[in-house]
Amino acid sequence: MPDTTSASLRLPILLLATTLMATTLSCQADRPRTTPVSTDGGQALALIGADTVTHADLPEGVRNQLARMDAEYRRQRQDMLRSAAEQAVRLELLDREAGEDSLTREELIARETDGKIQVTDADVRQWYGENRMRLGGRSFEELGPQIEQFLRDTEQNRIMTEFLRAAEERNDVRYLVEPFRAELDNAGAPAIGPRRAPVEIVEFSDFECPYCRQFRDVVKEVSERYGDDVRIVYRQLPLNTHPNAFKAAEASLCAHEQGEFWEYHDLLFDEQDRLTVDDLKEKAERIGLKMDVFASCLDRGQFADRVRADAAEAARYGIQGTPQVFVNGLPGQSGALTVEMLSEMVDSELRRLGVD
């Protein structure tokens, strides 16, 4: 059956992220490990005679869930306002640009994209191969046409996003609604890159999560691509579905104490199937850490509270899976983003800040 969808409905300003093609891979927790502190402890909820039942009297699990719901509501509301503003502006600009040349929206889109979208059979097969694990065993023959259309739509979206971004600049568009930004406390967290880098990438991760291992290489490539324009911060989010992850997180901070976090971090991901306490100590010895200091740090749980604090902050922002990234506080799509997806977030921030 031919695709009769209007071309304008495939613009990025109107797309909804409901397609399987747009999902990313992540490790998920069964339930939050953390106990975020409520800021609403004095709210009166009921009276028993003269006694008041407050928010602080609620069961801990309920308080945690309410905190996550509150943060998620604020994020969704702010994102919806920003998205709606962008949508309204870009539709107006699209009509203005089309009207100047006596074209309809569809004719303008066709003019800007015809002949510029090239999707080969090799591209389709490559995408299928790279994403086969999450396609539920469906065959290439079954999904090929859908993948091809998805790739064409993606390329059309990219072209029209650039076109509309240029139109925004020509028309001096200024958005008064900022997207939601998390205010993360990264003090003392392992980091690499200049402290005053214009873009800060914060990753909440789990050393036992296979998708975090995959994302490690994405972060490395982006870091190399942007150099001193980015700072990478690593935050701990060991999931309760991974039995060795919490102690591995502690061990990485013990290595950080000796100035060797990143080498140890890479070794943990490279040997993800060997993360028992004995394995963690063997790795520390292999990279030349002071073993009496490291062993004491790990055995007495010196950084256990730090790990819990990281995970508690993640819970306050509704994060229950890894990896999760924030770029200057902007939350990325949950899961292992591609280099292109993370780069687009960085580019957007550099443009916003006027960094060439």
mmCIF file of C-alpha atoms in Angstrom:
data_model
loop_
_atom_site.group_PDB
_atom_site.id
_atom_site.type_symbol
_atom_site.label_atom_id
_atom_site.label_comp_id
_atom_site.label_asym_id
_atom_site.label_seq_id
_atom_site.Cartn_x
_atom_site.Cartn_y
_atom_site.Cartn_z
ATOM 1 C CA MET A 1 0.000 0.000 0.000
ATOM 2 C CA PRO A 2 1.582 3.344 -0.953
ATOM 3 C CA ASP A 3 2.553 5.879 1.695
ATOM 4 C CA THR A 4 0.017 8.697 1.428
ATOM 5 C CA THR A 5 1.234 10.642 4.472
ATOM 6 C CA SER A 6 1.725 14.318 3.727
ATOM 7 C CA ALA A 7 5.388 15.219 3.591
ATOM 8 C CA SER A 8 4.861 18.011 6.092
ATOM 9 C CA LEU A 9 3.681 15.506 8.684
ATOM 10 C CA ARG A 10 7.124 13.919 8.671
ATOM 11 C CA LEU A 11 8.852 17.113 9.725
ATOM 12 C CA PRO A 12 10.786 16.868 12.985
ATOM 13 C CA ILE A 13 8.488 19.458 14.516
ATOM 14 C CA LEU A 14 5.545 17.073 14.201
ATOM 15 C CA LEU A 15 7.113 13.655 14.685
ATOM 16 C CA LEU A 16 6.133 11.602 17.732
ATOM 17 C CA ALA A 17 8.711 9.183 19.124
ATOM 18 C CA THR A 18 6.458 6.137 18.957
ATOM 19 C CA THR A 19 8.257 4.054 16.350
ATOM 20 C CA LEU A 20 10.400 1.070 17.188
ATOM 21 C CA MET A 21 13.075 2.483 14.910
ATOM 22 C CA ALA A 22 13.671 5.415 17.275
ATOM 23 C CA THR A 23 14.130 3.437 20.497
ATOM 24 C CA THR A 24 17.478 3.115 22.242
ATOM 25 C CA LEU A 25 18.869 0.309 24.355
ATOM 26 C CA SER A 26 19.152 0.518 28.116
ATOM 27 C CA CYS A 27 19.434 -1.566 31.253
ATOM 28 C CA GLN A 28 16.391 -1.282 33.530
ATOM 29 C CA ALA A 29 15.996 -1.633 37.281
ATOM 30 C CA ASP A 30 13.193 -3.659 38.863
ATOM 31 C CA ARG A 31 12.687 -0.910 41.435
ATOM 32 C CA PRO A 32 14.616 2.134 42.655
ATOM 33 C CA ARG A 33 17.474 1.391 45.022
ATOM 34 C CA THR A 34 17.450 4.905 46.405
ATOM 35 C CA THR A 35 15.586 7.040 48.915
ATOM 36 C CA PRO A 36 15.303 10.631 47.663
ATOM 37 C CA VAL A 37 14.583 13.190 50.344
ATOM 38 C CA SER A 38 11.228 14.947 50.026
ATOM 39 C CA THR A 39 11.222 18.744 50.127
ATOM 40 C CA ASP A 40 7.554 18.758 51.130
ATOM 41 C CA GLY A 41 7.740 17.077 54.528
ATOM 42 C CA GLY A 42 5.474 19.586 56.279
ATOM 43 C CA GLN A 43 2.450 19.289 53.986
ATOM 44 C CA ALA A 44 -0.654 18.452 56.036
ATOM 45 C CA LEU A 45 -2.604 15.524 54.572
ATOM 46 C CA ALA A 46 -5.019 14.494 57.338
ATOM 47 C CA LEU A 47 -6.020 15.157 60.915
ATOM 48 C CA ILE A 48 -6.451 12.611 63.712
ATOM 49 C CA GLY A 49 -8.141 14.730 66.310
ATOM 50 C CA ALA A 50 -5.599 17.457 66.988
ATOM 51 C CA ASP A 51 -2.707 15.504 65.444
ATOM 52 C CA THR A 52 -1.603 16.196 61.867
ATOM 53 C CA VAL A 53 -0.533 13.542 59.358
ATOM 54 C CA THR A 54 2.008 15.051 56.989
ATOM 55 C CA HIS A 55 3.819 14.079 53.816
ATOM 56 C CA ALA A 56 6.730 12.954 55.999
ATOM 57 C CA ASP A 57 4.500 10.322 57.620
ATOM 58 C CA LEU A 58 3.849 8.541 54.330
ATOM 59 C CA PRO A 59 5.572 5.211 53.659
ATOM 60 C CA GLU A 60 9.039 5.664 52.209
ATOM 61 C CA GLY A 61 8.139 3.921 48.961
ATOM 62 C CA VAL A 62 5.196 6.284 48.404
ATOM 63 C CA ARG A 63 7.368 9.351 49.106
ATOM 64 C CA ASN A 64 9.933 8.104 46.600
ATOM 65 C CA GLN A 65 7.286 7.538 43.953
ATOM 66 C CA LEU A 66 5.756 10.978 44.517
ATOM 67 C CA ALA A 67 9.179 12.618 44.211
ATOM 68 C CA ARG A 68 9.789 10.892 40.898
ATOM 69 C CA MET A 69 6.306 11.772 39.645
ATOM 70 C CA ASP A 70 6.810 15.422 40.586
ATOM 71 C CA ALA A 71 10.164 15.649 38.759
ATOM 72 C CA GLU A 72 8.756 13.854 35.720
ATOM 73 C CA TYR A 73 5.724 16.149 35.610
ATOM 74 C CA ARG A 74 7.933 19.257 35.694
ATOM 75 C CA ARG A 75 10.116 17.859 32.940
ATOM 76 C CA GLN A 76 7.206 16.824 30.738
ATOM 77 C CA ARG A 77 5.403 20.145 31.187
ATOM 78 C CA GLN A 78 8.499 22.199 30.353
ATOM 79 C CA ASP A 79 9.396 19.996 27.393
ATOM 80 C CA MET A 80 5.834 20.190 26.090
ATOM 81 C CA LEU A 81 5.811 23.989 26.289
ATOM 82 C CA ARG A 82 9.148 24.252 24.522
ATOM 83 C CA SER A 83 8.198 21.717 21.859
ATOM 84 C CA ALA A 84 4.878 23.458 21.229
ATOM 85 C CA ALA A 85 6.617 26.827 20.909
ATOM 86 C CA GLU A 86 9.113 25.394 18.421
ATOM 87 C CA GLN A 87 6.302 23.754 16.495
ATOM 88 C CA ALA A 88 4.289 26.962 16.260
ATOM 89 C CA VAL A 89 7.315 29.014 15.214
ATOM 90 C CA ARG A 90 8.521 26.559 12.599
ATOM 91 C CA LEU A 91 5.105 26.089 11.041
ATOM 92 C CA GLU A 92 4.813 29.865 10.761
ATOM 93 C CA LEU A 93 8.276 30.110 9.210
ATOM 94 C CA LEU A 94 7.451 27.255 6.842
ATOM 95 C CA ASP A 95 4.351 29.119 5.668
ATOM 96 C CA ARG A 96 6.298 32.359 5.269
ATOM 97 C CA GLU A 97 9.064 30.710 3.266
ATOM 98 C CA ALA A 98 6.530 28.895 1.088
ATOM 99 C CA GLY A 99 4.414 32.007 0.606
ATOM 100 C CA GLU A 100 7.357 34.055 -0.635
ATOM 101 C CA ASP A 101 7.653 31.682 -3.598
ATOM 102 C CA SER A 102 3.911 31.039 -3.960
ATOM 103 C CA LEU A 103 4.296 27.425 -2.863
ATOM 104 C CA THR A 104 2.395 25.151 -0.502
ATOM 105 C CA ARG A 105 4.216 23.608 2.456
ATOM 106 C CA GLU A 106 4.382 20.273 0.650
ATOM 107 C CA GLU A 107 5.814 21.900 -2.487
ATOM 108 C CA LEU A 108 8.449 23.736 -0.444
ATOM 109 C CA ILE A 109 9.504 20.539 1.321
ATOM 110 C CA ALA A 110 9.691 18.716 -1.994
ATOM 111 C CA ARG A 111 11.798 21.511 -3.466
ATOM 112 C CA GLU A 112 14.246 21.423 -0.571
ATOM 113 C CA THR A 113 14.570 17.635 -0.344
ATOM 114 C CA ASP A 114 14.007 16.155 -3.812
ATOM 115 C CA GLY A 115 17.173 14.591 -5.125
ATOM 116 C CA LYS A 116 18.977 15.028 -1.804
ATOM 117 C CA ILE A 117 17.718 11.871 -0.079
ATOM 118 C CA GLN A 118 19.802 8.853 -0.992
ATOM 119 C CA VAL A 119 19.007 5.554 0.737
ATOM 120 C CA THR A 120 20.556 2.431 -0.775
ATOM 121 C CA ASP A 121 19.800 -1.232 -0.219
ATOM 122 C CA ALA A 122 23.161 -1.436 1.539
ATOM 123 C CA ASP A 123 22.060 1.305 3.964
ATOM 124 C CA VAL A 124 18.875 -0.596 4.768
ATOM 125 C CA ARG A 125 20.720 -3.875 5.286
ATOM 126 C CA GLN A 126 23.319 -2.199 7.472
ATOM 127 C CA TRP A 127 20.640 -0.640 9.702
ATOM 128 C CA TYR A 128 18.862 -3.992 9.952
ATOM 129 C CA GLY A 129 22.099 -5.739 10.926
ATOM 130 C CA GLU A 130 23.026 -3.161 13.561
ATOM 131 C CA ASN A 131 19.573 -3.247 15.170
ATOM 132 C CA ARG A 132 18.609 -6.872 14.645
ATOM 133 C CA MET A 133 18.614 -7.745 18.348
ATOM 134 C CA ARG A 134 15.758 -5.352 19.105
ATOM 135 C CA LEU A 135 13.543 -6.236 16.138
ATOM 136 C CA GLY A 136 11.925 -9.263 17.754
ATOM 137 C CA GLY A 137 13.267 -11.796 15.251
ATOM 138 C CA ARG A 138 11.388 -10.233 12.332
ATOM 139 C CA SER A 139 13.002 -10.873 8.966
ATOM 140 C CA PHE A 140 14.716 -8.387 6.667
ATOM 141 C CA GLU A 141 12.164 -9.172 3.963
ATOM 142 C CA GLU A 142 9.354 -8.185 6.318
ATOM 143 C CA LEU A 143 10.950 -5.015 7.683
ATOM 144 C CA GLY A 144 13.018 -3.824 4.711
ATOM 145 C CA PRO A 145 10.404 -1.440 3.251
ATOM 146 C CA GLN A 146 9.664 0.071 6.688
ATOM 147 C CA ILE A 147 13.353 0.556 7.421
ATOM 148 C CA GLU A 148 13.879 2.230 4.042
ATOM 149 C CA GLN A 149 10.994 4.636 4.690
ATOM 150 C CA PHE A 150 12.317 5.330 8.193
ATOM 151 C CA LEU A 151 15.767 6.166 6.811
ATOM 152 C CA ARG A 152 14.230 8.415 4.148
ATOM 153 C CA ASP A 153 12.109 10.201 6.732
ATOM 154 C CA THR A 154 15.150 10.610 8.980
ATOM 155 C CA GLU A 155 17.146 12.200 6.184
ATOM 156 C CA GLN A 156 14.228 14.437 5.210
ATOM 157 C CA ASN A 157 13.914 15.508 8.848
ATOM 158 C CA ARG A 158 17.616 16.347 8.991
ATOM 159 C CA ILE A 159 17.455 18.452 5.819
ATOM 160 C CA MET A 160 14.341 20.344 6.892
ATOM 161 C CA THR A 161 15.666 20.848 10.433
ATOM 162 C CA GLU A 162 18.714 22.603 8.953
ATOM 163 C CA PHE A 163 16.471 24.612 6.616
ATOM 164 C CA LEU A 164 14.221 25.773 9.457
ATOM 165 C CA ARG A 165 17.154 26.471 11.762
ATOM 166 C CA ALA A 166 18.539 28.846 9.127
ATOM 167 C CA ALA A 167 15.088 30.419 8.804
ATOM 168 C CA GLU A 168 15.017 30.972 12.574
ATOM 169 C CA GLU A 169 18.330 32.824 12.380
ATOM 170 C CA ARG A 170 17.179 34.988 9.460
ATOM 171 C CA ASN A 171 14.013 35.913 11.335
ATOM 172 C CA ASP A 172 15.720 36.576 14.675
ATOM 173 C CA VAL A 173 13.703 33.913 16.526
ATOM 174 C CA ARG A 174 14.195 33.889 20.286
ATOM 175 C CA TYR A 175 12.517 31.297 22.471
ATOM 176 C CA LEU A 176 11.399 32.539 25.871
ATOM 177 C CA VAL A 177 10.572 29.037 27.126
ATOM 178 C CA GLU A 178 13.683 27.100 28.052
ATOM 179 C CA PRO A 179 13.646 23.303 27.908
ATOM 180 C CA PHE A 180 13.832 21.437 31.201
ATOM 181 C CA ARG A 181 17.361 21.255 32.616
ATOM 182 C CA ALA A 182 18.335 19.104 35.565
ATOM 183 C CA GLU A 183 20.386 20.853 38.232
ATOM 184 C CA LEU A 184 22.845 18.076 39.008
ATOM 185 C CA ASP A 185 25.310 18.132 41.881
ATOM 186 C CA ASN A 186 28.465 16.776 40.246
ATOM 187 C CA ALA A 187 30.882 17.909 42.962
ATOM 188 C CA GLY A 188 33.614 15.316 43.446
ATOM 189 C CA ALA A 189 32.430 13.073 40.603
ATOM 190 C CA PRO A 190 35.058 11.664 38.214
ATOM 191 C CA ALA A 191 35.397 13.962 35.219
ATOM 192 C CA ILE A 192 37.612 14.572 32.240
ATOM 193 C CA GLY A 193 37.907 17.754 30.209
ATOM 194 C CA PRO A 194 38.202 21.449 31.136
ATOM 195 C CA ARG A 195 36.121 22.623 34.080
ATOM 196 C CA ARG A 196 34.973 25.617 32.039
ATOM 197 C CA ALA A 197 34.122 23.656 28.902
ATOM 198 C CA PRO A 198 30.946 25.105 27.340
ATOM 199 C CA VAL A 199 29.273 21.692 27.234
ATOM 200 C CA GLU A 200 29.118 19.273 30.148
ATOM 201 C CA ILE A 201 28.016 15.703 29.429
ATOM 202 C CA VAL A 202 26.898 13.837 32.547
ATOM 203 C CA GLU A 203 26.407 10.087 32.248
ATOM 204 C CA PHE A 204 24.619 7.962 34.853
ATOM 205 C CA SER A 205 25.968 4.470 34.294
ATOM 206 C CA ASP A 206 26.308 0.912 35.611
ATOM 207 C CA PHE A 207 29.493 -1.126 35.143
ATOM 208 C CA GLU A 208 27.524 -4.353 34.717
ATOM 209 C CA CYS A 209 25.133 -2.956 32.071
ATOM 210 C CA PRO A 210 26.026 -4.119 28.516
ATOM 211 C CA TYR A 211 24.470 -1.019 26.959
ATOM 212 C CA CYS A 212 26.617 1.188 29.200
ATOM 213 C CA ARG A 213 29.655 -0.621 27.851
ATOM 214 C CA GLN A 214 28.446 0.155 24.333
ATOM 215 C CA PHE A 215 27.799 3.785 25.256
ATOM 216 C CA ARG A 216 31.306 4.109 26.731
ATOM 217 C CA ASP A 217 32.688 4.021 23.174
ATOM 218 C CA VAL A 218 30.142 6.626 22.024
ATOM 219 C CA VAL A 219 31.205 9.016 24.789
ATOM 220 C CA LYS A 220 34.875 8.480 23.920
ATOM 221 C CA GLU A 221 34.310 9.301 20.265
ATOM 222 C CA VAL A 222 32.309 12.422 21.083
ATOM 223 C CA SER A 223 34.969 13.522 23.573
ATOM 224 C CA GLU A 224 37.686 13.140 20.934
ATOM 225 C CA ARG A 225 35.552 14.902 18.310
ATOM 226 C CA TYR A 226 34.891 18.026 20.407
ATOM 227 C CA GLY A 227 38.086 18.239 22.444
ATOM 228 C CA ASP A 228 38.144 21.069 24.983
ATOM 229 C CA ASP A 229 34.562 22.056 24.160
ATOM 230 C CA VAL A 230 33.205 19.189 26.272
ATOM 231 C CA ARG A 231 33.662 17.900 29.796
ATOM 232 C CA ILE A 232 32.610 14.332 30.620
ATOM 233 C CA VAL A 233 31.278 13.555 34.111
ATOM 234 C CA TYR A 234 30.623 9.998 35.292
ATOM 235 C CA ARG A 235 27.873 9.381 37.862
ATOM 236 C CA GLN A 236 27.050 6.065 39.500
ATOM 237 C CA LEU A 237 23.722 4.271 39.017
ATOM 238 C CA PRO A 238 24.202 0.561 39.870
ATOM 239 C CA LEU A 239 20.944 -1.265 39.180
ATOM 240 C CA ASN A 240 19.602 -3.876 41.563
ATOM 241 C CA THR A 241 19.305 -6.289 38.620
ATOM 242 C CA HIS A 242 23.124 -6.443 38.475
ATOM 243 C CA PRO A 243 24.531 -8.144 41.600
ATOM 244 C CA ASN A 244 28.116 -6.909 41.213
ATOM 245 C CA ALA A 245 27.384 -3.375 40.004
ATOM 246 C CA PHE A 246 27.213 -1.631 43.391
ATOM 247 C CA LYS A 247 30.592 -2.906 44.563
ATOM 248 C CA ALA A 248 32.095 -2.149 41.145
ATOM 249 C CA ALA A 249 30.853 1.421 41.495
ATOM 250 C CA GLU A 250 32.515 1.674 44.906
ATOM 251 C CA ALA A 251 35.728 0.219 43.487
ATOM 252 C CA SER A 252 35.800 2.786 40.676
ATOM 253 C CA LEU A 253 35.667 5.583 43.269
ATOM 254 C CA CYS A 254 38.447 3.919 45.252
ATOM 255 C CA ALA A 255 40.485 4.057 42.035
ATOM 256 C CA HIS A 256 39.394 7.682 41.565
ATOM 257 C CA GLU A 257 40.811 8.439 45.014
ATOM 258 C CA GLN A 258 44.212 7.401 43.632
ATOM 259 C CA GLY A 259 43.761 9.398 40.412
ATOM 260 C CA GLU A 260 43.160 6.382 38.160
ATOM 261 C CA PHE A 261 39.410 6.375 37.615
ATOM 262 C CA TRP A 262 39.339 6.365 33.826
ATOM 263 C CA GLU A 263 41.845 3.547 33.330
ATOM 264 C CA TYR A 264 39.983 1.464 35.911
ATOM 265 C CA HIS A 265 36.621 2.457 34.381
ATOM 266 C CA ASP A 266 37.731 1.114 30.988
ATOM 267 C CA LEU A 267 39.024 -2.120 32.503
ATOM 268 C CA LEU A 268 35.720 -2.723 34.321
ATOM 269 C CA PHE A 269 33.780 -2.337 31.083
ATOM 270 C CA ASP A 270 36.272 -4.393 29.070
ATOM 271 C CA GLU A 271 35.980 -7.285 31.543
ATOM 272 C CA GLN A 272 32.341 -6.875 32.474
ATOM 273 C CA ASP A 273 31.897 -10.585 33.202
ATOM 274 C CA ARG A 274 34.486 -10.491 36.009
ATOM 275 C CA LEU A 275 33.318 -8.057 38.683
ATOM 276 C CA THR A 276 33.420 -9.975 41.977
ATOM 277 C CA VAL A 277 35.277 -8.334 44.857
ATOM 278 C CA ASP A 278 38.325 -10.521 44.172
ATOM 279 C CA ASP A 279 38.148 -9.515 40.493
ATOM 280 C CA LEU A 280 37.929 -5.841 41.416
ATOM 281 C CA LYS A 281 41.049 -6.112 43.565
ATOM 282 C CA GLU A 282 42.943 -8.049 40.872
ATOM 283 C CA LYS A 283 42.182 -5.302 38.343
ATOM 284 C CA ALA A 284 43.340 -2.641 40.780
ATOM 285 C CA GLU A 285 46.617 -4.470 41.274
ATOM 286 C CA ARG A 286 47.027 -4.875 37.525
ATOM 287 C CA ILE A 287 46.899 -1.123 36.877
ATOM 288 C CA GLY A 288 49.332 -0.409 39.699
ATOM 289 C CA LEU A 289 47.125 0.993 42.447
ATOM 290 C CA LYS A 290 48.330 0.981 46.064
ATOM 291 C CA MET A 291 46.668 -2.232 47.117
ATOM 292 C CA ASP A 292 46.595 -1.672 50.867
ATOM 293 C CA VAL A 293 44.780 1.633 50.343
ATOM 294 C CA PHE A 294 42.463 0.238 47.646
ATOM 295 C CA ALA A 295 41.554 -2.921 49.572
ATOM 296 C CA SER A 296 40.825 -0.962 52.746
ATOM 297 C CA CYS A 297 38.683 1.488 50.782
ATOM 298 C CA LEU A 298 36.666 -1.270 49.128
ATOM 299 C CA ASP A 299 36.317 -3.577 52.138
ATOM 300 C CA ARG A 300 35.017 -0.891 54.491
ATOM 301 C CA GLY A 301 32.683 0.633 51.903
ATOM 302 C CA GLN A 302 34.362 4.027 52.003
ATOM 303 C CA PHE A 303 32.356 5.321 49.027
ATOM 304 C CA ALA A 304 29.112 3.389 49.479
ATOM 305 C CA ASP A 305 27.288 6.534 50.603
ATOM 306 C CA ARG A 306 28.609 8.425 47.586
ATOM 307 C CA VAL A 307 27.229 5.750 45.278
ATOM 308 C CA ARG A 308 23.870 5.895 47.041
ATOM 309 C CA ALA A 309 23.843 9.683 46.767
ATOM 310 C CA ASP A 310 24.422 9.485 42.994
ATOM 311 C CA ALA A 311 21.634 6.954 42.628
ATOM 312 C CA ALA A 312 19.335 9.044 44.842
ATOM 313 C CA GLU A 313 19.819 12.069 42.597
ATOM 314 C CA ALA A 314 19.091 9.932 39.548
ATOM 315 C CA ALA A 315 15.878 8.731 41.200
ATOM 316 C CA ARG A 316 14.774 12.302 41.865
ATOM 317 C CA TYR A 317 14.841 12.860 38.115
ATOM 318 C CA GLY A 318 12.931 9.667 37.419
ATOM 319 C CA ILE A 319 15.892 7.705 36.053
ATOM 320 C CA GLN A 320 15.486 3.958 36.476
ATOM 321 C CA GLY A 321 17.602 2.680 33.587
ATOM 322 C CA THR A 322 21.119 3.075 32.278
ATOM 323 C CA PRO A 323 22.813 4.689 30.529
ATOM 324 C CA GLN A 324 21.185 8.089 30.967
ATOM 325 C CA VAL A 325 22.916 11.209 29.734
ATOM 326 C CA PHE A 326 22.429 14.921 30.404
ATOM 327 C CA VAL A 327 23.995 17.600 28.195
ATOM 328 C CA ASN A 328 24.208 20.883 30.091
ATOM 329 C CA GLY A 329 21.354 19.526 32.178
ATOM 330 C CA LEU A 330 19.197 18.596 29.190
ATOM 331 C CA PRO A 331 18.145 14.945 29.495
ATOM 332 C CA GLY A 332 18.840 12.815 26.457
ATOM 333 C CA GLN A 333 16.663 9.981 25.300
ATOM 334 C CA SER A 334 16.969 7.073 27.727
ATOM 335 C CA GLY A 335 19.374 4.365 26.607
ATOM 336 C CA ALA A 336 22.570 4.063 24.600
ATOM 337 C CA LEU A 337 22.507 7.008 22.208
ATOM 338 C CA THR A 338 24.459 6.850 18.973
ATOM 339 C CA VAL A 339 27.411 9.131 18.240
ATOM 340 C CA GLU A 340 25.179 11.122 15.904
ATOM 341 C CA MET A 341 22.425 11.588 18.506
ATOM 342 C CA LEU A 342 24.830 12.723 21.232
ATOM 343 C CA SER A 343 26.727 14.956 18.786
ATOM 344 C CA GLU A 344 23.496 16.683 17.784
ATOM 345 C CA MET A 345 22.831 17.505 21.446
ATOM 346 C CA VAL A 346 26.350 18.923 21.803
ATOM 347 C CA ASP A 347 26.059 20.905 18.553
ATOM 348 C CA SER A 348 22.751 22.367 19.689
ATOM 349 C CA GLU A 349 24.297 23.594 22.938
ATOM 350 C CA LEU A 350 27.334 25.037 21.163
ATOM 351 C CA ARG A 351 25.026 26.948 18.803
ATOM 352 C CA ARG A 352 22.940 28.205 21.717
ATOM 353 C CA LEU A 353 26.054 29.474 23.475
ATOM 354 C CA GLY A 354 27.503 30.990 20.315
ATOM 355 C CA VAL A 355 30.585 28.756 20.321
ATOM 356 C CA ASP A 356 32.099 28.262 16.857
#
